[in-house]
GROMACS .gro file of C-alpha atoms in nm:
model
  345
    1MET     CA    1  -2.297  26.022  13.005
    2LYS     CA    2  -2.090  26.139  13.300
    3LYS     CA    3  -2.013  26.506  13.302
    4ASN     CA    4  -1.651  26.618  13.323
    5SER     CA    5  -1.543  26.724  13.668
    6PRO     CA    6  -1.508  27.103  13.684
    7ASN     CA    7  -1.169  27.052  13.852
    8ARG     CA    8  -1.034  26.805  13.600
    9LYS     CA    9  -0.843  27.062  13.391
   10HIS     CA   10  -0.669  27.191  13.708
   11SER     CA   11  -0.545  26.854  13.826
   12ALA     CA   12  -0.179  26.925  13.731
   13LYS     CA   13   0.069  26.972  14.017
   14ARG     CA   14   0.048  27.319  14.170
   15ILE     CA   15   0.345  27.551  14.130
   16HIS     CA   16   0.435  27.753  14.436
   17TYR     CA   17   0.737  27.953  14.559
   18LYS     CA   18   0.903  27.660  14.737
   19SER     CA   19   0.876  27.429  14.435
   20ALA     CA   20   1.028  27.711  14.228
   21GLY     CA   21   1.333  27.692  14.450
   22VAL     CA   22   1.277  27.962  14.713
   23ASN     CA   23   1.218  27.857  15.074
   24VAL     CA   24   1.080  28.159  15.260
   25ALA     CA   25   1.057  27.958  15.584
   26ALA     CA   26   1.431  27.887  15.574
   27GLY     CA   27   1.503  28.258  15.535
   28ASP     CA   28   1.276  28.340  15.828
   29GLY     CA   29   1.451  28.071  16.032
   30LEU     CA   30   1.788  28.232  15.963
   31VAL     CA   31   1.663  28.573  16.078
   32ASP     CA   32   1.518  28.415  16.393
   33TRP     CA   33   1.852  28.249  16.467
   34LEU     CA   34   2.037  28.579  16.427
   35MET     CA   35   1.795  28.758  16.657
   36GLN     CA   36   1.811  28.483  16.921
   37THR     CA   37   2.192  28.489  16.928
   38PRO     CA   38   2.266  28.861  16.982
   39GLU     CA   39   2.612  28.984  16.897
   40LYS     CA   40   2.841  29.096  17.180
   41ASN     CA   41   2.977  29.429  17.064
   42PRO     CA   42   3.077  29.760  17.224
   43HIS     CA   43   2.824  29.938  17.001
   44GLN     CA   44   2.530  29.709  17.087
   45GLY     CA   45   2.364  29.964  17.319
   46ARG     CA   46   2.342  30.214  17.032
   47VAL     CA   47   2.127  29.992  16.809
   48LEU     CA   48   1.765  30.113  16.811
   49SER     CA   49   1.649  29.875  16.541
   50GLY     CA   50   1.864  29.607  16.384
   51ILE     CA   51   1.823  29.265  16.222
   52GLY     CA   52   1.464  29.174  16.138
   53GLY     CA   53   1.323  29.509  16.031
   54PHE     CA   54   1.308  29.683  15.695
   55ALA     CA   55   1.598  29.907  15.791
   56SER     CA   56   1.837  29.952  16.084
   57LEU     CA   57   1.872  30.247  16.318
   58PHE     CA   58   2.193  30.331  16.503
   59ARG     CA   59   2.238  30.614  16.751
   60LEU     CA   60   2.545  30.824  16.667
   61ASP     CA   61   2.774  30.951  16.942
   62LEU     CA   62   2.945  31.261  16.807
   63SER     CA   63   3.098  31.373  17.135
   64SER     CA   64   3.453  31.276  17.034
   65TYR     CA   65   3.437  31.434  16.687
   66GLN     CA   66   3.468  31.806  16.614
   67LYS     CA   67   3.393  31.772  16.242
   68PRO     CA   68   3.243  31.422  16.205
   69CYS     CA   69   3.249  31.261  15.861
   70LEU     CA   70   3.076  30.937  15.769
   71VAL     CA   71   3.302  30.694  15.582
   72THR     CA   72   3.148  30.421  15.365
   73CYS     CA   73   3.279  30.139  15.149
   74THR     CA   74   3.169  29.816  14.987
   75ASP     CA   75   3.350  29.514  14.845
   76GLY     CA   76   3.322  29.144  14.775
   77VAL     CA   77   3.549  28.841  14.773
   78GLY     CA   78   3.563  28.761  14.401
   79THR     CA   79   3.616  28.412  14.267
   80LYS     CA   80   3.762  28.292  14.596
   81VAL     CA   81   3.400  28.200  14.678
   82LEU     CA   82   3.428  27.914  14.426
   83LEU     CA   83   3.704  27.755  14.634
   84ALA     CA   84   3.508  27.809  14.956
   85ALA     CA   85   3.207  27.636  14.799
   86LYS     CA   86   3.424  27.347  14.680
   87ALA     CA   87   3.577  27.299  15.025
   88LYS     CA   88   3.248  27.378  15.210
   89ARG     CA   89   3.440  27.622  15.428
   90TYR     CA   90   3.251  27.943  15.484
   91GLU     CA   91   3.383  28.115  15.799
   92GLU     CA   92   3.717  28.204  15.638
   93VAL     CA   93   3.560  28.364  15.333
   94ALA     CA   94   3.321  28.551  15.562
   95GLN     CA   95   3.625  28.711  15.728
   96ASP     CA   96   3.755  28.795  15.380
   97MET     CA   97   3.434  28.983  15.305
   98VAL     CA   98   3.452  29.187  15.627
   99ALA     CA   99   3.825  29.251  15.588
  100MET     CA  100   3.797  29.376  15.231
  101CYS     CA  101   3.561  29.647  15.355
  102VAL     CA  102   3.698  29.748  15.696
  103ASN     CA  103   4.060  29.744  15.577
  104ASP     CA  104   3.961  29.996  15.310
  105LEU     CA  105   3.766  30.204  15.560
  106ILE     CA  106   4.050  30.243  15.812
  107THR     CA  107   4.286  30.388  15.550
  108THR     CA  108   4.106  30.719  15.611
  109GLY     CA  109   4.177  30.700  15.985
  110ALA     CA  110   3.812  30.610  16.051
  111ASP     CA  111   3.660  30.398  16.327
  112PRO     CA  112   3.444  30.116  16.187
  113LEU     CA  113   3.090  30.125  16.333
  114LEU     CA  114   2.842  29.929  16.122
  115PHE     CA  115   2.851  29.636  15.883
  116LEU     CA  116   2.588  29.491  15.650
  117ASP     CA  117   2.619  29.181  15.435
  118TYR     CA  118   2.462  29.046  15.118
  119PHE     CA  119   2.459  28.667  15.080
  120ALA     CA  120   2.316  28.505  14.767
  121THR     CA  121   2.281  28.139  14.679
  122SER     CA  122   2.074  27.905  14.463
  123SER     CA  123   1.890  27.751  14.758
  124LEU     CA  124   1.932  27.851  15.121
  125ASP     CA  125   2.111  27.591  15.332
  126LEU     CA  126   2.065  27.698  15.695
  127LYS     CA  127   2.374  27.513  15.819
  128MET     CA  128   2.590  27.677  15.554
  129ALA     CA  129   2.440  28.023  15.611
  130LYS     CA  130   2.488  28.000  15.988
  131LYS     CA  131   2.856  27.911  15.942
  132PHE     CA  132   2.899  28.205  15.709
  133LEU     CA  133   2.724  28.454  15.938
  134THR     CA  134   2.913  28.321  16.241
  135GLY     CA  135   3.231  28.410  16.053
  136VAL     CA  136   3.094  28.755  15.969
  137ARG     CA  137   3.012  28.823  16.334
  138LYS     CA  138   3.354  28.707  16.456
  139ALA     CA  139   3.530  28.931  16.204
  140CYS     CA  140   3.305  29.225  16.296
  141ALA     CA  141   3.384  29.175  16.665
  142GLN     CA  142   3.758  29.179  16.590
  143SER     CA  143   3.704  29.497  16.387
  144GLU     CA  144   3.499  29.668  16.659
  145CYS     CA  145   3.194  29.711  16.436
  146ILE     CA  146   2.851  29.552  16.454
  147LEU     CA  147   2.659  29.343  16.202
  148ILE     CA  148   2.344  29.554  16.202
  149GLY     CA  149   2.159  29.411  15.903
  150GLY     CA  150   2.187  29.243  15.567
  151GLU     CA  151   2.013  29.051  15.292
  152THR     CA  152   1.993  28.682  15.212
  153ALA     CA  153   1.883  28.603  14.857
  154GLU     CA  154   1.782  28.272  14.698
  155MET     CA  155   1.819  28.285  14.321
  156PRO     CA  156   1.777  27.943  14.158
  157GLY     CA  157   1.878  27.962  13.795
  158VAL     CA  158   2.129  28.240  13.862
  159TYR     CA  159   2.347  28.023  14.088
  160LYS     CA  160   2.417  27.651  14.053
  161LYS     CA  161   2.376  27.411  14.344
  162ASN     CA  162   2.616  27.492  14.632
  163ASP     CA  163   2.734  27.813  14.461
  164PHE     CA  164   2.707  28.142  14.647
  165ASP     CA  165   2.829  28.499  14.638
  166CYS     CA  166   2.866  28.767  14.903
  167ALA     CA  167   2.934  29.136  14.943
  168GLY     CA  168   2.986  29.361  15.243
  169PHE     CA  169   2.906  29.721  15.327
  170ALA     CA  170   3.086  29.910  15.604
  171VAL     CA  171   3.016  30.245  15.769
  172GLY     CA  172   3.256  30.433  15.994
  173MET     CA  173   3.333  30.777  16.132
  174VAL     CA  174   3.637  31.003  16.122
  175ASP     CA  175   3.706  31.357  16.232
  176GLU     CA  176   3.770  31.568  15.923
  177GLU     CA  177   4.076  31.729  16.081
  178LYS     CA  178   4.229  31.389  16.168
  179ARG     CA  179   4.167  31.204  15.844
  180LEU     CA  180   4.462  31.035  15.674
  181GLY     CA  181   4.547  31.047  15.307
  182GLU     CA  182   4.755  31.200  15.030
  183HIS     CA  183   4.713  31.554  15.171
  184ARG     CA  184   4.949  31.456  15.457
  185VAL     CA  185   5.220  31.276  15.257
  186ARG     CA  186   5.555  31.452  15.221
  187ALA     CA  187   5.889  31.381  15.053
  188GLY     CA  188   6.110  31.185  15.292
  189ASP     CA  189   5.824  30.981  15.439
  190ILE     CA  190   5.892  30.609  15.481
  191VAL     CA  191   5.676  30.341  15.320
  192LEU     CA  192   5.636  30.036  15.547
  193GLY     CA  193   5.479  29.712  15.428
  194ILE     CA  194   5.280  29.503  15.678
  195SER     CA  195   5.260  29.130  15.614
  196SER     CA  196   4.964  28.958  15.450
  197ASN     CA  197   4.816  28.619  15.535
  198GLY     CA  198   4.883  28.474  15.192
  199PHE     CA  199   4.688  28.581  14.886
  200HIS     CA  200   4.403  28.743  15.080
  201SER     CA  201   4.109  28.788  14.837
  202ASN     CA  202   4.264  28.893  14.508
  203GLY     CA  203   4.401  28.726  14.199
  204TYR     CA  204   4.195  28.409  14.237
  205SER     CA  205   4.100  28.384  13.870
  206LEU     CA  206   4.475  28.352  13.809
  207LEU     CA  207   4.540  28.131  14.112
  208ARG     CA  208   4.270  27.880  14.018
  209LYS     CA  209   4.444  27.832  13.683
  210VAL     CA  210   4.792  27.818  13.836
  211TYR     CA  211   4.683  27.545  14.080
  212ALA     CA  212   4.430  27.372  13.854
  213LYS     CA  213   4.608  27.035  13.861
  214ASP     CA  214   4.651  27.015  14.239
  215LEU     CA  215   4.376  27.248  14.356
  216ARG     CA  216   4.236  27.015  14.619
  217GLN     CA  217   4.575  26.976  14.786
  218LYS     CA  218   4.623  27.354  14.792
  219LEU     CA  219   4.279  27.453  14.925
  220LYS     CA  220   4.391  27.503  15.285
  221MET     CA  221   4.663  27.743  15.175
  222LEU     CA  222   4.439  27.923  14.924
  223LEU     CA  223   4.157  27.970  15.175
  224ARG     CA  224   4.360  28.150  15.441
  225PRO     CA  225   4.145  28.452  15.533
  226THR     CA  226   4.245  28.813  15.477
  227HIS     CA  227   4.411  28.974  15.777
  228LEU     CA  228   4.206  29.230  15.971
  229TYR     CA  229   4.419  29.540  16.027
  230VAL     CA  230   4.174  29.745  16.237
  231GLU     CA  231   4.344  29.689  16.573
  232PHE     CA  232   4.684  29.766  16.423
  233ALA     CA  233   4.563  30.088  16.259
  234LYS     CA  234   4.414  30.209  16.588
  235LYS     CA  235   4.726  30.128  16.788
  236ILE     CA  236   4.955  30.335  16.562
  237ARG     CA  237   4.717  30.631  16.541
  238HIS     CA  238   4.906  30.836  16.801
  239LEU     CA  239   5.224  30.826  16.591
  240ASP     CA  240   5.326  31.044  16.295
  241ILE     CA  241   5.111  30.852  16.044
  242HIS     CA  242   5.034  31.027  15.716
  243ALA     CA  243   4.858  30.768  15.498
  244LEU     CA  244   4.754  30.404  15.491
  245ALA     CA  245   4.693  30.175  15.194
  246HIS     CA  246   4.513  29.842  15.167
  247ILE     CA  247   4.688  29.618  14.913
  248THR     CA  248   4.417  29.447  14.710
  249ALA     CA  249   4.361  29.396  14.336
  250GLY     CA  250   4.646  29.561  14.149
  251GLY     CA  251   4.898  29.480  14.419
  252ILE     CA  252   5.165  29.743  14.473
  253GLU     CA  253   4.982  29.981  14.239
  254ASN     CA  254   4.741  30.056  14.525
  255ILE     CA  255   5.004  30.270  14.699
  256PRO     CA  256   4.997  30.564  14.451
  257ARG     CA  257   4.628  30.609  14.542
  258VAL     CA  258   4.747  30.784  14.863
  259ILE     CA  259   5.044  30.972  14.715
  260PRO     CA  260   4.987  31.327  14.581
  261LYS     CA  261   5.085  31.441  14.233
  262GLY     CA  262   5.450  31.533  14.202
  263LEU     CA  263   5.556  31.268  14.453
  264GLY     CA  264   5.631  30.900  14.410
  265PHE     CA  265   5.832  30.631  14.578
  266GLU     CA  266   6.129  30.415  14.498
  267LEU     CA  267   6.049  30.053  14.571
  268VAL     CA  268   6.285  29.860  14.798
  269PRO     CA  269   6.285  29.478  14.750
  270TRP     CA  270   6.165  29.241  15.020
  271THR     CA  271   6.165  28.862  15.035
  272TRP     CA  272   5.837  28.719  14.907
  273PRO     CA  273   5.675  28.430  15.098
  274LYS     CA  274   5.719  28.088  14.937
  275GLU     CA  275   5.364  28.064  14.800
  276PHE     CA  276   5.421  28.373  14.586
  277ARG     CA  277   5.754  28.241  14.459
  278GLU     CA  278   5.571  27.918  14.367
  279VAL     CA  279   5.306  28.109  14.171
  280GLN     CA  280   5.579  28.293  13.984
  281ARG     CA  281   5.757  27.966  13.903
  282ARG     CA  282   5.438  27.805  13.773
  283SER     CA  283   5.303  28.107  13.585
  284GLY     CA  284   5.621  28.255  13.439
  285LEU     CA  285   5.513  28.606  13.543
  286SER     CA  286   5.789  28.866  13.573
  287ASP     CA  287   5.862  29.032  13.907
  288ILE     CA  288   5.679  29.349  13.805
  289GLU     CA  289   5.379  29.152  13.673
  290MET     CA  290   5.360  28.970  14.006
  291LEU     CA  291   5.378  29.294  14.203
  292LYS     CA  292   5.099  29.446  13.994
  293THR     CA  293   4.875  29.140  14.031
  294LEU     CA  294   4.921  28.993  14.381
  295ASN     CA  295   5.014  29.138  14.721
  296CYS     CA  296   5.343  28.939  14.727
  297GLY     CA  297   5.332  28.920  15.106
  298ILE     CA  298   5.229  29.281  15.181
  299GLY     CA  299   4.864  29.326  15.282
  300PHE     CA  300   4.873  29.677  15.424
  301VAL     CA  301   5.102  29.981  15.395
  302VAL     CA  302   5.187  30.262  15.636
  303ILE     CA  303   5.335  30.590  15.514
  304CYS     CA  304   5.485  30.771  15.811
  305GLY     CA  305   5.750  31.014  15.928
  306ALA     CA  306   6.096  30.861  15.967
  307GLN     CA  307   6.089  30.908  16.346
  308SER     CA  308   5.790  30.672  16.378
  309ILE     CA  309   5.935  30.371  16.192
  310LEU     CA  310   6.063  30.175  16.492
  311GLU     CA  311   5.746  30.224  16.697
  312VAL     CA  312   5.522  30.120  16.406
  313GLN     CA  313   5.732  29.809  16.354
  314LYS     CA  314   5.724  29.731  16.726
  315ILE     CA  315   5.343  29.749  16.735
  316ALA     CA  316   5.323  29.537  16.420
  317GLY     CA  317   5.541  29.271  16.582
  318GLU     CA  318   5.333  29.270  16.899
  319LEU     CA  319   5.031  29.184  16.681
  320ASN     CA  320   5.226  28.910  16.499
  321PHE     CA  321   5.269  29.104  16.176
  322LYS     CA  322   5.600  29.119  15.995
  323SER     CA  323   5.701  29.460  15.861
  324TYR     CA  324   5.933  29.570  15.582
  325LYS     CA  325   6.068  29.904  15.468
  326ILE     CA  326   5.958  29.895  15.105
  327GLY     CA  327   6.019  30.250  14.991
  328VAL     CA  328   6.081  30.619  15.051
  329ILE     CA  329   5.859  30.902  14.925
  330LYS     CA  330   6.049  31.121  14.679
  331GLU     CA  331   5.982  31.419  14.456
  332GLN     CA  332   5.927  31.256  14.120
  333GLU     CA  333   5.660  31.242  13.853
  334LYS     CA  334   5.659  30.864  13.820
  335ALA     CA  335   5.444  30.704  14.090
  336ILE     CA  336   5.666  30.399  14.144
  337THR     CA  337   6.030  30.350  14.054
  338TYR     CA  338   6.109  29.979  14.038
  339PRO     CA  339   6.467  29.873  14.115
  340ARG     CA  340   6.671  29.720  13.836
  341GLY     CA  341   6.712  29.345  13.847
  342LYS     CA  342   6.497  29.117  14.062
  343THR     CA  343   6.252  29.272  14.307
  344ASN     CA  344   6.195  28.932  14.472
  345ALA     CA  345   6.486  28.960  14.715
   0.00000   0.00000   0.00000
């Protein structure tokens, strides 16, 4: 009688990391590609250790700061990633991720320096990841910061095929004595709205429902990337600027975040772009509900002294932004006073 082979009971197919859905070689290939295509950036010479290590090292230059303060922020893109996955368009949403972070950071008056990203998917597609990271690098270059590191995660079972998510982390520097914010805002200051590039990266759970029946036809419009306001914020820095606000989730309600207690502002109507009027028509939302949900054409806000209005608007125009006077800071307990009647002029 033939004896059983000692290996017989182990003849089932082996289970390894790749068959479980994680391709380590693909991740290594992505890191190699990033390291072989170095980013052109004014801060490049200050990187001691960047992509490829366990952590990144960056040499600080404090010569232009008397009281240097690090400024940090993090954000994601929300459910807009579902539309990017559907359309297989990744560079635009990569800019969204960078913009959501650096646009927050510059409201303090800070200079962006460093950026890190987190990119998670069910299974790493190198072509897709390279498109995404190319978009991140382009947006970082426009924002004068450097992609110094990040994390790419494969999580089969958490994400479905082709799904992904992303988050960004930005670091900057500001001189404590020059920082912007509510401590500078005074009654009589003017509130200027700077135009958005559509919906930016907020309200997409609503927008996907509003456009559910013709979503494919509206993808190009819905995937317009968030404007980067870094260059604009730097160019107006020499003027009498008191506070800046990034208009994200919550819409116009972001402005009171940089207004001190005891002060508020009376909203002045502006004409909303057609895509926002279309959302209102389809959804039935009131003017105030729209303003508290979407940016309604205003992506960034400048609060400044009255003597700086024309120069701020001139600089905005030179950078192809539209600008609107949307309010005046007043002594009042209520943060925002909405005008009677329609606010969609």
